[in-house]
CSV table of C-alpha atoms and ligand atoms in Angstrom, one decimal:
chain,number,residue,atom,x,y,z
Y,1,UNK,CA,1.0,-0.2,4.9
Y,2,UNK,CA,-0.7,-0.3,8.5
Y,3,UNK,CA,-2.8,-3.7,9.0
Y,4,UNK,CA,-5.3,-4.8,11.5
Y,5,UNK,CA,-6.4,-8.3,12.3
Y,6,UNK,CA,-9.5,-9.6,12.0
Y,7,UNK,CA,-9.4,-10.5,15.9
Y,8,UNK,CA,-9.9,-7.4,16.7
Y,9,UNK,CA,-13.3,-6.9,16.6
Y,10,UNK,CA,-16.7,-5.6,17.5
Y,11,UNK,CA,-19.9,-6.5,17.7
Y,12,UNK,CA,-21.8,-3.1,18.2
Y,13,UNK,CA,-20.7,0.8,16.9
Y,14,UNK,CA,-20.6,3.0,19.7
Y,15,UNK,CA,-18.5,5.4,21.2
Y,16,UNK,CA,-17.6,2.9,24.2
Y,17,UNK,CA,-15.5,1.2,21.7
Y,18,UNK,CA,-11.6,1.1,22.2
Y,19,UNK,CA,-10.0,2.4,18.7
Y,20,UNK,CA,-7.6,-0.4,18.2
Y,21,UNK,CA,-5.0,1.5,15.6
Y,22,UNK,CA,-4.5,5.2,14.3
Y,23,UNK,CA,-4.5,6.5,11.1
Y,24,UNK,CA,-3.9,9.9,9.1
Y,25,UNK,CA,-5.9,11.4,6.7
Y,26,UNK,CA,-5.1,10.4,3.6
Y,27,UNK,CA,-3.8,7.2,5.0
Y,28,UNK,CA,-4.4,3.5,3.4
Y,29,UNK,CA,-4.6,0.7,5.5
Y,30,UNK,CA,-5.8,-2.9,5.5
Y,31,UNK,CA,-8.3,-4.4,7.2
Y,32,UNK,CA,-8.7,-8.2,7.5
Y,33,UNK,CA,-12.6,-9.0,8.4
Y,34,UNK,CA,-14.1,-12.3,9.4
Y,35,UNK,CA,-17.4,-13.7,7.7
Y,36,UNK,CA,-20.6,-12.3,9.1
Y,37,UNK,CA,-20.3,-15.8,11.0
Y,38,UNK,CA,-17.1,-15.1,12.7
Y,39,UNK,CA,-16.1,-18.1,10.6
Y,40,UNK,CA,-18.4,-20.5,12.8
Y,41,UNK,CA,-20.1,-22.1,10.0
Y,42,UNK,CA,-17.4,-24.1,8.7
Y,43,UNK,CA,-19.1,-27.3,7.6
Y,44,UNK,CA,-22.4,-27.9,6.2
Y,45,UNK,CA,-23.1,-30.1,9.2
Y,46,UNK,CA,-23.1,-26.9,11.6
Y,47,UNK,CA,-26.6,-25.2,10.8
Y,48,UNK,CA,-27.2,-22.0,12.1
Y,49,UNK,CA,-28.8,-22.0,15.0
Y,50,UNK,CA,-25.7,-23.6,16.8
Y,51,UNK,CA,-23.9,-19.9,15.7
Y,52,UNK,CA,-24.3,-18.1,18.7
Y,53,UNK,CA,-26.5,-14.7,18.4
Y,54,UNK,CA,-22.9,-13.0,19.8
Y,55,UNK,CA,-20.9,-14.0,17.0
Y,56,UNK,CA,-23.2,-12.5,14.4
Y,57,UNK,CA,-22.0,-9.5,12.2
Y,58,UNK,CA,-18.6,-9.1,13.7
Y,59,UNK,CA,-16.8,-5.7,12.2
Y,60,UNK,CA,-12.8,-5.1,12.3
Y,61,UNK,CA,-11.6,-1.9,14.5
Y,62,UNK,CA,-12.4,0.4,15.4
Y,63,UNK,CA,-9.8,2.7,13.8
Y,64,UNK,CA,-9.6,5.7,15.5
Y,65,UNK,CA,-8.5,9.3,12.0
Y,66,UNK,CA,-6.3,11.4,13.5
Y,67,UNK,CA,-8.5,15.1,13.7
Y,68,UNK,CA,-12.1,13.5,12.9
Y,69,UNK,CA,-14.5,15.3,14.8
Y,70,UNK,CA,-18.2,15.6,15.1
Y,71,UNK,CA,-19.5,17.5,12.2
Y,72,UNK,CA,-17.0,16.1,9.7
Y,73,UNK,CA,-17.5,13.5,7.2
Y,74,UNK,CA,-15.3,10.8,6.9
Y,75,UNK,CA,-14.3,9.5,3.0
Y,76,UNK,CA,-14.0,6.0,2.9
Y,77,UNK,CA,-12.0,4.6,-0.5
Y,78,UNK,CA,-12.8,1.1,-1.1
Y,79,UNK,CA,-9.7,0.3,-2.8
Y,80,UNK,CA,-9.3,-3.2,-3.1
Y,81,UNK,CA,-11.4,-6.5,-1.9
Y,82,UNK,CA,-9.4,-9.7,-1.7
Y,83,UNK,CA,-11.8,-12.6,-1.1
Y,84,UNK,CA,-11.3,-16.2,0.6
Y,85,UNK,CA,-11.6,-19.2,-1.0
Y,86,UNK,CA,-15.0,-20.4,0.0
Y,87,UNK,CA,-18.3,-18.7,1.1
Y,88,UNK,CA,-20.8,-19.7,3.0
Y,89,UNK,CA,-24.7,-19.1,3.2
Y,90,UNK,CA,-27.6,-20.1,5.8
Y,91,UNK,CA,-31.4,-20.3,5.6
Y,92,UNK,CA,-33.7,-21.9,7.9
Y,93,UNK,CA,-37.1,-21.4,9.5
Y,94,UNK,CA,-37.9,-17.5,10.5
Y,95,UNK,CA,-34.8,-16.4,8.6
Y,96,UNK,CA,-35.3,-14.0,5.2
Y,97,UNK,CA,-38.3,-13.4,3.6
Y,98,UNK,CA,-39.5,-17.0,3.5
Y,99,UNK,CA,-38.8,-17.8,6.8
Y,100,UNK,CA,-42.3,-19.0,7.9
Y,101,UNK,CA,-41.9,-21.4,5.1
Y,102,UNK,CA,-39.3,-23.1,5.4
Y,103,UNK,CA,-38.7,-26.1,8.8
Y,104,UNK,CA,-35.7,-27.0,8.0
Y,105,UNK,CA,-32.0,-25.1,8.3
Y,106,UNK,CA,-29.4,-25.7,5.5
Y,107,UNK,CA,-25.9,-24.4,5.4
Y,108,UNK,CA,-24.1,-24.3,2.0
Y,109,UNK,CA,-20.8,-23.7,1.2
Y,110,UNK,CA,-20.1,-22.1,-1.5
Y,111,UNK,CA,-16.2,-22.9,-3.0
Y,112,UNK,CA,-14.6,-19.5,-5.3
Y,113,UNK,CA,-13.1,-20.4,-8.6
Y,114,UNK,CA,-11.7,-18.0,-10.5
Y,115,UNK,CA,-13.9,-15.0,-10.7
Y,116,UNK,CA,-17.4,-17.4,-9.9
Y,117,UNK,CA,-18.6,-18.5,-7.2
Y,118,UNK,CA,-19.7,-22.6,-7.4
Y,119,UNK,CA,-23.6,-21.9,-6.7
Y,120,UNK,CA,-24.1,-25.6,-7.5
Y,121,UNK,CA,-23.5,-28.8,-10.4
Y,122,UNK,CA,-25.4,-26.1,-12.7
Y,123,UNK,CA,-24.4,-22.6,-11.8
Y,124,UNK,CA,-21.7,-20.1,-11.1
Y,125,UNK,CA,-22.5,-16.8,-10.7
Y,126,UNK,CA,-19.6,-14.1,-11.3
Y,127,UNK,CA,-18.1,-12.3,-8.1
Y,128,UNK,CA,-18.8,-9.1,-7.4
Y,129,UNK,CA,-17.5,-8.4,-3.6
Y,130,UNK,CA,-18.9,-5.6,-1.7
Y,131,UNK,CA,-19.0,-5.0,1.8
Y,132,UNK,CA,-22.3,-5.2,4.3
Y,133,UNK,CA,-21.6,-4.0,7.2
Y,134,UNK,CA,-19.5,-0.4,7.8
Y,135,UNK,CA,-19.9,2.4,10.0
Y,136,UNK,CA,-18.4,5.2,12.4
Y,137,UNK,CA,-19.8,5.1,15.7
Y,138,UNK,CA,-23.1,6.7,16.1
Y,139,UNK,CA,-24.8,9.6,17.6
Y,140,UNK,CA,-25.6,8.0,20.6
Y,141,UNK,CA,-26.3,4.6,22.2
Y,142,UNK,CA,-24.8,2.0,20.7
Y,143,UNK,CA,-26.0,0.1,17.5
Y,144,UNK,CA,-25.6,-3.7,16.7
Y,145,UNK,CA,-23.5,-4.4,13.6
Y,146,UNK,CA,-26.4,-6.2,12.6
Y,147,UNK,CA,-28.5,-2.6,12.0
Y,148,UNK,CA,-27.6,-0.5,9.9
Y,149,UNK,CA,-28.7,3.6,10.6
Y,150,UNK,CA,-27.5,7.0,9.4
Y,151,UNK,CA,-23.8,6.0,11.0
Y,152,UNK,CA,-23.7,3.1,8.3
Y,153,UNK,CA,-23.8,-0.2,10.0
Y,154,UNK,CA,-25.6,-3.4,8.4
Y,155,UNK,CA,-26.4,-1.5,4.6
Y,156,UNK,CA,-26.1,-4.4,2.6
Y,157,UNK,CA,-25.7,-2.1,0.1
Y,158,UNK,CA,-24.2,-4.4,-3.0
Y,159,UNK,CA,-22.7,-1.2,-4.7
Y,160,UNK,CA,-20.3,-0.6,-2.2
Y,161,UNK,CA,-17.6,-2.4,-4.1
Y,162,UNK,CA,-14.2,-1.7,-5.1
Y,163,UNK,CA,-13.8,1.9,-6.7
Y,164,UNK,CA,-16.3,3.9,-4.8
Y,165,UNK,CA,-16.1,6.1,-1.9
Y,166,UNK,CA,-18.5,5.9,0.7
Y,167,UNK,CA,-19.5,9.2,2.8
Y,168,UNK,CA,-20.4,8.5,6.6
Y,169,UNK,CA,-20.9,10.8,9.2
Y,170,UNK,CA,-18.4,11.3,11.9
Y,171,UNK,CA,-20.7,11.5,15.5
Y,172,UNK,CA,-17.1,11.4,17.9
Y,173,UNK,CA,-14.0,12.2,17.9
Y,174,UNK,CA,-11.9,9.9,15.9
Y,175,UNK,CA,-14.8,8.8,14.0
Y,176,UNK,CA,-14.4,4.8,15.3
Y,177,UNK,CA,-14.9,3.0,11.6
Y,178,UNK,CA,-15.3,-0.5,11.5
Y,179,UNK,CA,-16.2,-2.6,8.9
Y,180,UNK,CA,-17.0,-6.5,8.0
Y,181,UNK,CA,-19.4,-9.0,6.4
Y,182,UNK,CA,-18.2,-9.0,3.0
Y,183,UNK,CA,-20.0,-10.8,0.6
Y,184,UNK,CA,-18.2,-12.5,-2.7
Y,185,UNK,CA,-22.1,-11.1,-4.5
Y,186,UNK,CA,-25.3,-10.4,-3.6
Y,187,UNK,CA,-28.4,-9.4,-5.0
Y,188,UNK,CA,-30.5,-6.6,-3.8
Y,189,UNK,CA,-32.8,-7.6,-1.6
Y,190,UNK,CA,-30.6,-10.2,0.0
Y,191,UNK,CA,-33.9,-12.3,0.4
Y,192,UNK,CA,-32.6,-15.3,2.5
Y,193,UNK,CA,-31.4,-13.3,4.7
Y,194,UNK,CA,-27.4,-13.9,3.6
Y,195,UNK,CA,-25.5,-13.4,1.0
Y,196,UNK,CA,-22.2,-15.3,-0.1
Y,197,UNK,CA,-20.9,-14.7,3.2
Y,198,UNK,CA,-17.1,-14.5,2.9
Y,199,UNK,CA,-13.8,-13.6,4.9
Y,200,UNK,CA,-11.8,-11.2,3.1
Y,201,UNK,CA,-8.9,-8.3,3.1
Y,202,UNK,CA,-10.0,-4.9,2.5
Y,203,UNK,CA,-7.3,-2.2,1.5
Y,204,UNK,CA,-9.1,1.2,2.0
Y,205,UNK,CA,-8.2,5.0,2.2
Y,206,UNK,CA,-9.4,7.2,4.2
Y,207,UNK,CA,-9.8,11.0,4.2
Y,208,UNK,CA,-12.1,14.2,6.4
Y,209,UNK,CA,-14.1,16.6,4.7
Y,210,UNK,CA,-13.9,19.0,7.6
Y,211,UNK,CA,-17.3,19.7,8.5
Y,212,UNK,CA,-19.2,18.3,5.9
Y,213,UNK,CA,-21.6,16.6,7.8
Y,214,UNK,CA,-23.9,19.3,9.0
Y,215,UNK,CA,-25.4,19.2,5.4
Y,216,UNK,CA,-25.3,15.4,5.2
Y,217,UNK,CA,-25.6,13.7,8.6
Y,218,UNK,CA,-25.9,9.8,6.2
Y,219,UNK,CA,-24.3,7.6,4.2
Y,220,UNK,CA,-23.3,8.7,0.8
Y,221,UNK,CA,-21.7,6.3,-2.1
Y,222,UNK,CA,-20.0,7.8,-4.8
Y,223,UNK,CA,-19.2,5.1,-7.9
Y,224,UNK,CA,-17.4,6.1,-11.1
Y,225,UNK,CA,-20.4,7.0,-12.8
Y,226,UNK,CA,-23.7,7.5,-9.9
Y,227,UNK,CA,-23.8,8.8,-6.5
Y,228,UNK,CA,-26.4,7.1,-4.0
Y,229,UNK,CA,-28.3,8.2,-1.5
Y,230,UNK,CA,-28.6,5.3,1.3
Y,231,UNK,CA,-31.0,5.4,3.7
Y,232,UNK,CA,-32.7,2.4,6.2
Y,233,UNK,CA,-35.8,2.6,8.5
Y,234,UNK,CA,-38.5,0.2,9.7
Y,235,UNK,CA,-40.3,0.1,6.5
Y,236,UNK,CA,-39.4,0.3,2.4
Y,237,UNK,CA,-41.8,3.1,2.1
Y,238,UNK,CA,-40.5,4.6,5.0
Y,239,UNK,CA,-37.4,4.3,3.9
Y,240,UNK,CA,-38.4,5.1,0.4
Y,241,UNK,CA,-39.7,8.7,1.8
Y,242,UNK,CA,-36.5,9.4,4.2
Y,243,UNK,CA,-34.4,8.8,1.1
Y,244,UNK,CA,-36.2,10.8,-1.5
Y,245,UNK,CA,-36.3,13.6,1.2
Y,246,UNK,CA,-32.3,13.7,1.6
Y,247,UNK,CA,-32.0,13.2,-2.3
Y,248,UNK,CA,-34.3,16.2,-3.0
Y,249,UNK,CA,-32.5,18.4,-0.3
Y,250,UNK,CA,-28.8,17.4,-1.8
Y,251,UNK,CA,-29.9,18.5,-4.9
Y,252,UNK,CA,-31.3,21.9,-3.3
Y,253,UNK,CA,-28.2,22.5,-1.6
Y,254,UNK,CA,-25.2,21.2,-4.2
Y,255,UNK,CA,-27.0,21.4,-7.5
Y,256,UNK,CA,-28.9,24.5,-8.0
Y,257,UNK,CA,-32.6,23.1,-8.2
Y,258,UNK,CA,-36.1,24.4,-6.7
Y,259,UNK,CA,-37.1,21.5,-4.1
Y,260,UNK,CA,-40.3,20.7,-6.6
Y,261,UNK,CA,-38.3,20.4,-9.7
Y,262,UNK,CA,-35.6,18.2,-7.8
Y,263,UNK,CA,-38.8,15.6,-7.4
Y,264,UNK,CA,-39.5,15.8,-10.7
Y,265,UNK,CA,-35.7,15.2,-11.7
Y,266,UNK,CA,-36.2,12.0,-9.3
Y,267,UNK,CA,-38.7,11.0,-10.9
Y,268,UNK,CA,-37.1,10.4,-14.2
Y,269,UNK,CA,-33.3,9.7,-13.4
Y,270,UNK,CA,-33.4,8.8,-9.7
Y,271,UNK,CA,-33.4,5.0,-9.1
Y,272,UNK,CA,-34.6,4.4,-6.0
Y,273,UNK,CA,-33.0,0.6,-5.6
Y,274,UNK,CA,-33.8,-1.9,-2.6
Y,275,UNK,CA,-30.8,-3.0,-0.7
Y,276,UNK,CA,-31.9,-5.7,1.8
Y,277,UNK,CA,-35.0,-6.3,3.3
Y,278,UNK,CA,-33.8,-8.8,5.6
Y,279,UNK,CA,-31.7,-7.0,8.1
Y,280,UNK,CA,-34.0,-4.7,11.8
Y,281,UNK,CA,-34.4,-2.2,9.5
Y,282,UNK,CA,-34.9,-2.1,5.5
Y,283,UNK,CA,-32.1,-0.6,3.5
Y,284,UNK,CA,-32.7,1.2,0.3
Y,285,UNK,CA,-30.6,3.8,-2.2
Y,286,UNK,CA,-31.6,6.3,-4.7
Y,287,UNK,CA,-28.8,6.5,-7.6
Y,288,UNK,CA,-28.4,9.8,-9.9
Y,289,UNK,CA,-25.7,9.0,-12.8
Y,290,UNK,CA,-23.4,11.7,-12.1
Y,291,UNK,CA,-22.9,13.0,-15.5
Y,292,UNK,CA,-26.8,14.4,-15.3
Y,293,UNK,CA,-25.3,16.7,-12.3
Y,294,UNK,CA,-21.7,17.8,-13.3
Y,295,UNK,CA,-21.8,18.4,-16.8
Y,296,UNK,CA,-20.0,21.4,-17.2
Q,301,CA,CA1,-25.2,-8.1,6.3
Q,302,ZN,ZN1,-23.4,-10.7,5.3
Protein backbone atom coordinates (compact mmCIF):
# COMPACT_ATOMS: atom_id res chain seq x y z
CA UNK A 1 0.00 0.00 0.00
CA UNK A 2 1.24 3.64 -1.15
CA UNK A 3 2.44 5.74 2.04
CA UNK A 4 3.26 9.37 2.47
CA UNK A 5 5.24 10.90 5.19
CA UNK A 6 4.21 13.20 7.50
CA UNK A 7 7.13 15.70 6.20
CA UNK A 8 5.37 16.36 3.47
CA UNK A 9 3.15 18.87 4.46
CA UNK A 10 1.11 21.93 4.13
CA UNK A 11 0.01 24.61 5.90
CA UNK A 12 -2.84 26.13 3.67
CA UNK A 13 -5.35 24.20 0.90
CA UNK A 14 -5.01 25.80 -2.30
CA UNK A 15 -4.54 24.95 -5.71
CA UNK A 16 -0.78 26.36 -5.58
CA UNK A 17 -0.10 23.22 -3.74
CA UNK A 18 2.39 20.60 -5.28
CA UNK A 19 0.44 17.08 -5.13
CA UNK A 20 3.11 15.04 -3.58
CA UNK A 21 1.84 11.29 -4.64
CA UNK A 22 -0.91 9.84 -7.09
CA UNK A 23 -3.52 7.68 -6.43
CA UNK A 24 -6.48 5.77 -8.32
CA UNK A 25 -9.91 5.66 -7.55
CA UNK A 26 -10.56 3.13 -5.50
CA UNK A 27 -7.11 3.25 -4.21
CA UNK A 28 -6.09 2.94 -0.23
CA UNK A 29 -3.24 4.65 0.97
CA UNK A 30 -1.67 5.75 4.28
CA UNK A 31 -1.07 8.81 5.46
CA UNK A 32 1.22 9.60 8.34
CA UNK A 33 0.16 13.28 9.96
CA UNK A 34 1.93 15.25 12.58
CA UNK A 35 0.10 16.74 15.72
CA UNK A 36 -1.63 20.02 15.06
CA UNK A 37 1.69 21.16 16.70
CA UNK A 38 3.99 19.78 14.22
CA UNK A 39 5.15 17.92 17.29
CA UNK A 40 6.66 21.27 18.77
CA UNK A 41 5.16 20.88 22.12
CA UNK A 42 7.07 18.12 23.36
CA UNK A 43 7.52 18.88 26.97
CA UNK A 44 5.33 20.51 29.36
CA UNK A 45 7.98 23.13 29.85
CA UNK A 46 7.41 24.49 26.13
CA UNK A 47 4.00 26.52 26.47
CA UNK A 48 2.43 27.63 23.47
CA UNK A 49 3.32 30.67 22.58
CA UNK A 50 6.97 29.64 21.80
CA UNK A 51 5.02 27.26 18.88
CA UNK A 52 5.38 29.33 16.03
CA UNK A 53 1.98 30.63 14.28
CA UNK A 54 3.64 28.61 10.97
CA UNK A 55 3.74 25.43 12.50
CA UNK A 56 0.07 25.40 13.43
CA UNK A 57 -2.37 22.88 11.79
CA UNK A 58 0.03 21.20 9.51
CA UNK A 59 -1.95 18.68 6.96
CA UNK A 60 -0.12 15.63 5.04
CA UNK A 61 -0.23 15.94 0.92
CA UNK A 62 -1.59 16.91 -1.04
CA UNK A 63 -2.53 13.75 -2.90
CA UNK A 64 -3.26 14.52 -6.29
CA UNK A 65 -6.88 11.20 -7.68
CA UNK A 66 -6.17 10.34 -10.84
CA UNK A 67 -9.55 11.82 -13.10
CA UNK A 68 -10.92 14.22 -10.08
CA UNK A 69 -12.29 17.13 -11.64
CA UNK A 70 -14.23 20.12 -10.75
CA UNK A 71 -17.73 19.14 -10.26
CA UNK A 72 -17.01 15.80 -8.81
CA UNK A 73 -17.08 14.70 -5.32
CA UNK A 74 -14.44 13.02 -3.83
CA UNK A 75 -15.34 9.84 -1.16
CA UNK A 76 -13.00 9.72 1.55
CA UNK A 77 -13.02 6.11 3.62
CA UNK A 78 -11.67 6.65 6.98
CA UNK A 79 -10.48 3.15 7.35
CA UNK A 80 -8.32 2.94 10.14
CA UNK A 81 -6.71 5.55 12.84
CA UNK A 82 -3.54 4.37 14.50
CA UNK A 83 -2.65 6.74 17.35
CA UNK A 84 0.78 7.70 19.13
CA UNK A 85 1.60 7.07 22.41
CA UNK A 86 1.07 10.46 24.02
CA UNK A 87 -1.12 13.49 23.27
CA UNK A 88 -0.73 16.71 23.98
CA UNK A 89 -3.12 19.81 24.84
CA UNK A 90 -2.53 23.80 25.32
CA UNK A 91 -4.55 26.52 26.93
CA UNK A 92 -3.48 29.85 27.89
CA UNK A 93 -4.68 33.44 27.89
CA UNK A 94 -6.95 34.43 24.62
CA UNK A 95 -7.13 30.79 23.61
CA UNK A 96 -10.75 28.87 23.68
CA UNK A 97 -13.65 30.10 25.05
CA UNK A 98 -12.15 31.18 28.37
CA UNK A 99 -9.43 32.80 27.09
CA UNK A 100 -9.90 36.29 28.67
CA UNK A 101 -9.73 34.34 31.88
CA UNK A 102 -7.14 32.65 32.14
CA UNK A 103 -3.01 34.53 32.55
CA UNK A 104 -1.27 31.80 32.52
CA UNK A 105 -0.36 29.04 29.52
CA UNK A 106 -0.19 25.35 30.56
CA UNK A 107 0.82 22.48 28.35
CA UNK A 108 -0.24 18.92 29.35
CA UNK A 109 0.76 15.81 28.08
CA UNK A 110 -1.49 13.47 27.91
CA UNK A 111 0.25 9.62 27.93
CA UNK A 112 -2.32 6.68 25.89
CA UNK A 113 -2.82 3.44 27.71
CA UNK A 114 -4.69 1.02 26.29
CA UNK A 115 -7.83 2.40 24.82
CA UNK A 116 -7.73 5.68 27.59
CA UNK A 117 -6.15 8.41 27.47
CA UNK A 118 -4.34 9.44 31.18
CA UNK A 119 -6.46 12.79 31.74
CA UNK A 120 -4.84 12.86 35.19
CA UNK A 121 -4.24 10.76 38.97
CA UNK A 122 -8.26 10.56 38.67
CA UNK A 123 -9.34 10.15 35.11
CA UNK A 124 -9.07 8.40 31.88
CA UNK A 125 -11.23 9.05 29.33
CA UNK A 126 -11.75 6.31 26.52
CA UNK A 127 -10.20 7.05 22.91
CA UNK A 128 -12.16 7.86 20.33
CA UNK A 129 -9.75 9.17 17.36
CA UNK A 130 -11.16 11.35 14.66
CA UNK A 131 -9.54 13.55 12.51
CA UNK A 132 -9.71 17.77 12.56
CA UNK A 133 -8.51 19.03 9.87
CA UNK A 134 -9.21 17.49 6.04
CA UNK A 135 -9.92 19.07 2.81
CA UNK A 136 -9.49 19.26 -1.05
CA UNK A 137 -8.26 22.50 -2.20
CA UNK A 138 -10.76 25.13 -2.44
CA UNK A 139 -12.54 27.22 -4.90
CA UNK A 140 -10.34 29.85 -4.90
CA UNK A 141 -7.68 31.60 -2.82
CA UNK A 142 -6.10 29.66 -0.54
CA UNK A 143 -7.46 28.66 3.05
CA UNK A 144 -5.34 28.16 6.26
CA UNK A 145 -5.54 24.56 7.57
CA UNK A 146 -6.62 26.24 10.57
CA UNK A 147 -10.29 27.25 8.90
CA UNK A 148 -12.30 25.07 7.98
CA UNK A 149 -15.02 26.07 4.79
CA UNK A 150 -17.17 24.21 2.22
CA UNK A 151 -13.61 22.45 0.88
CA UNK A 152 -13.36 20.88 4.49
CA UNK A 153 -10.34 22.21 6.25
CA UNK A 154 -10.30 22.81 10.20
CA UNK A 155 -14.06 20.83 10.97
CA UNK A 156 -13.24 19.53 14.13
CA UNK A 157 -15.90 17.43 13.51
CA UNK A 158 -15.50 14.40 16.29
CA UNK A 159 -17.64 11.98 14.16
CA UNK A 160 -15.19 11.75 11.53
CA UNK A 161 -13.73 8.58 12.93
CA UNK A 162 -12.96 5.27 11.72
CA UNK A 163 -15.90 3.68 9.56
CA UNK A 164 -17.36 6.73 7.89
CA UNK A 165 -17.02 8.28 4.70
CA UNK A 166 -16.68 11.84 4.30
CA UNK A 167 -18.05 13.73 1.05
CA UNK A 168 -15.92 16.81 -0.05
CA UNK A 169 -16.06 18.75 -3.00
CA UNK A 170 -13.47 18.57 -5.61
CA UNK A 171 -12.82 22.54 -6.82
CA UNK A 172 -9.42 21.40 -9.28
CA UNK A 173 -8.31 18.95 -10.98
CA UNK A 174 -6.86 16.19 -8.89
CA UNK A 175 -8.82 17.25 -6.01
CA UNK A 176 -5.40 18.11 -3.75
CA UNK A 177 -6.63 16.22 -0.23
CA UNK A 178 -4.77 16.74 2.67
CA UNK A 179 -5.50 15.82 5.97
CA UNK A 180 -3.92 16.16 9.77
CA UNK A 181 -4.64 17.13 13.46
CA UNK A 182 -5.97 14.03 14.71
CA UNK A 183 -7.18 13.98 18.01
CA UNK A 184 -7.07 10.60 20.40
CA UNK A 185 -11.05 12.35 21.52
CA UNK A 186 -12.72 15.25 21.68
CA UNK A 187 -15.75 16.70 22.78
CA UNK A 188 -17.89 18.89 20.73
CA UNK A 189 -17.31 22.20 21.17
CA UNK A 190 -13.57 21.67 21.58
CA UNK A 191 -13.80 24.53 24.29
CA UNK A 192 -10.03 25.18 25.07
CA UNK A 193 -9.40 25.47 22.02
CA UNK A 194 -7.48 21.81 21.56
CA UNK A 195 -8.27 18.59 21.81
CA UNK A 196 -6.01 15.51 22.68
CA UNK A 197 -3.81 16.61 20.03
CA UNK A 198 -1.99 13.54 18.70
CA UNK A 199 0.35 12.23 15.80
CA UNK A 200 -1.09 9.37 14.10
CA UNK A 201 -1.33 6.92 10.72
CA UNK A 202 -4.37 7.18 8.84
CA UNK A 203 -5.23 4.27 6.24
CA UNK A 204 -7.97 5.80 3.97
CA UNK A 205 -9.73 4.88 0.57
CA UNK A 206 -10.58 7.05 -1.71
CA UNK A 207 -13.14 7.08 -4.60
CA UNK A 208 -15.09 9.96 -7.35
CA UNK A 209 -18.59 10.27 -7.66
CA UNK A 210 -18.29 11.85 -11.11
CA UNK A 211 -20.10 14.98 -10.84
CA UNK A 212 -21.70 14.85 -7.78
CA UNK A 213 -20.86 18.01 -6.51
CA UNK A 214 -23.09 20.40 -8.43
CA UNK A 215 -25.85 19.19 -5.99
CA UNK A 216 -23.59 19.23 -2.93
CA UNK A 217 -20.75 21.81 -3.20
CA UNK A 218 -19.87 20.71 1.11
CA UNK A 219 -18.80 18.35 3.31
CA UNK A 220 -20.90 15.31 3.79
CA UNK A 221 -20.21 12.43 6.57
CA UNK A 222 -21.82 9.28 6.24
CA UNK A 223 -21.47 6.89 9.61
CA UNK A 224 -22.99 3.39 9.76
CA UNK A 225 -26.17 4.52 11.04
CA UNK A 226 -26.51 8.80 10.34
CA UNK A 227 -25.46 11.03 7.62
CA UNK A 228 -24.35 14.73 8.59
CA UNK A 229 -24.60 17.73 7.14
CA UNK A 230 -21.37 19.97 8.15
CA UNK A 231 -21.29 23.35 7.68
CA UNK A 232 -18.91 26.44 9.39
CA UNK A 233 -19.47 30.23 9.14
CA UNK A 234 -18.70 33.19 11.40
CA UNK A 235 -21.44 32.53 13.76
CA UNK A 236 -23.40 29.25 15.35
CA UNK A 237 -26.57 30.66 14.15
CA UNK A 238 -25.16 31.48 11.10
CA UNK A 239 -24.00 28.43 10.72
CA UNK A 240 -27.02 26.82 12.23
CA UNK A 241 -29.12 28.51 9.23
CA UNK A 242 -26.48 27.55 6.24
CA UNK A 243 -26.78 23.99 7.58
CA UNK A 244 -30.44 23.60 7.91
CA UNK A 245 -30.65 25.20 4.36
CA UNK A 246 -28.38 22.38 2.68
CA UNK A 247 -30.12 19.71 4.92
CA UNK A 248 -33.62 20.87 3.79
CA UNK A 249 -32.48 21.05 0.04
CA UNK A 250 -30.75 17.27 0.28
CA UNK A 251 -33.77 16.07 1.38
CA UNK A 252 -35.73 17.89 -1.57
CA UNK A 253 -33.45 16.67 -3.97
CA UNK A 254 -32.56 12.79 -2.79
CA UNK A 255 -35.56 11.97 -0.59
CA UNK A 256 -38.76 12.90 -2.09
CA UNK A 257 -39.95 15.75 0.46
CA UNK A 258 -41.82 19.27 -0.02
CA UNK A 259 -39.07 21.87 1.26
CA UNK A 260 -41.68 22.76 4.28
CA UNK A 261 -42.22 19.22 5.37
CA UNK A 262 -38.37 18.61 5.17
CA UNK A 263 -38.18 21.49 8.16
CA UNK A 264 -40.61 19.84 9.89
CA UNK A 265 -38.78 16.35 9.54
CA UNK A 266 -35.64 18.54 11.01
CA UNK A 267 -37.29 19.44 13.44
CA UNK A 268 -37.98 16.13 15.07
CA UNK A 269 -35.01 13.84 13.84
CA UNK A 270 -32.34 16.32 12.70
CA UNK A 271 -29.71 16.93 15.36
CA UNK A 272 -28.22 19.89 14.76
CA UNK A 273 -24.79 19.20 16.88
CA UNK A 274 -21.91 21.90 17.62
CA UNK A 275 -18.57 20.90 16.44
CA UNK A 276 -16.07 23.52 17.64
CA UNK A 277 -16.42 26.89 18.50
CA UNK A 278 -12.95 27.56 18.85
CA UNK A 279 -11.52 27.49 15.45
CA UNK A 280 -12.01 31.47 12.48
CA UNK A 281 -15.11 30.10 11.92
CA UNK A 282 -17.76 27.95 13.99
CA UNK A 283 -18.36 24.42 12.89
CA UNK A 284 -21.62 22.72 13.32
CA UNK A 285 -23.51 19.29 11.80
CA UNK A 286 -26.97 18.30 11.47
CA UNK A 287 -27.34 14.31 11.83
CA UNK A 288 -30.45 12.26 10.24
CA UNK A 289 -30.22 8.40 11.33
CA UNK A 290 -30.16 6.94 8.06
CA UNK A 291 -32.69 4.27 8.63
CA UNK A 292 -35.59 7.26 8.77
CA UNK A 293 -34.42 7.92 4.92
CA UNK A 294 -33.76 4.42 3.31
CA UNK A 295 -36.18 2.24 4.65
CA UNK A 296 -37.39 0.44 1.85
CA1 LIG B 1 -8.37 21.46 14.86
ZN1 LIG C 1 -6.37 19.62 16.80
Amino acid sequence: MKRISKDTRVYSMSKDNKSVITVSPGESLIVETHDCFTGSLCSEEVPISEVPWEAINPATGPIYIEGAEPGDILVVSIERIEIGDHAVMATGPRLGVLGHKLTQEVTSILPIEGDEVVFNDRIRIPIRPMIGVIGTAPEGDAILCGTPGNHGGNMDCKEITAGTKLMLPVFHSGALLALGDVHAVMADGEVSVSGAEIGAEVEIRLDLIKGGMSDYPYPILESEDAIMVIDSKETLEEAIRSGVEKTVDLLVKDHEFHQEEALRFLSLAGDVRICQVVDPLMTIRIEIKKELLFKA
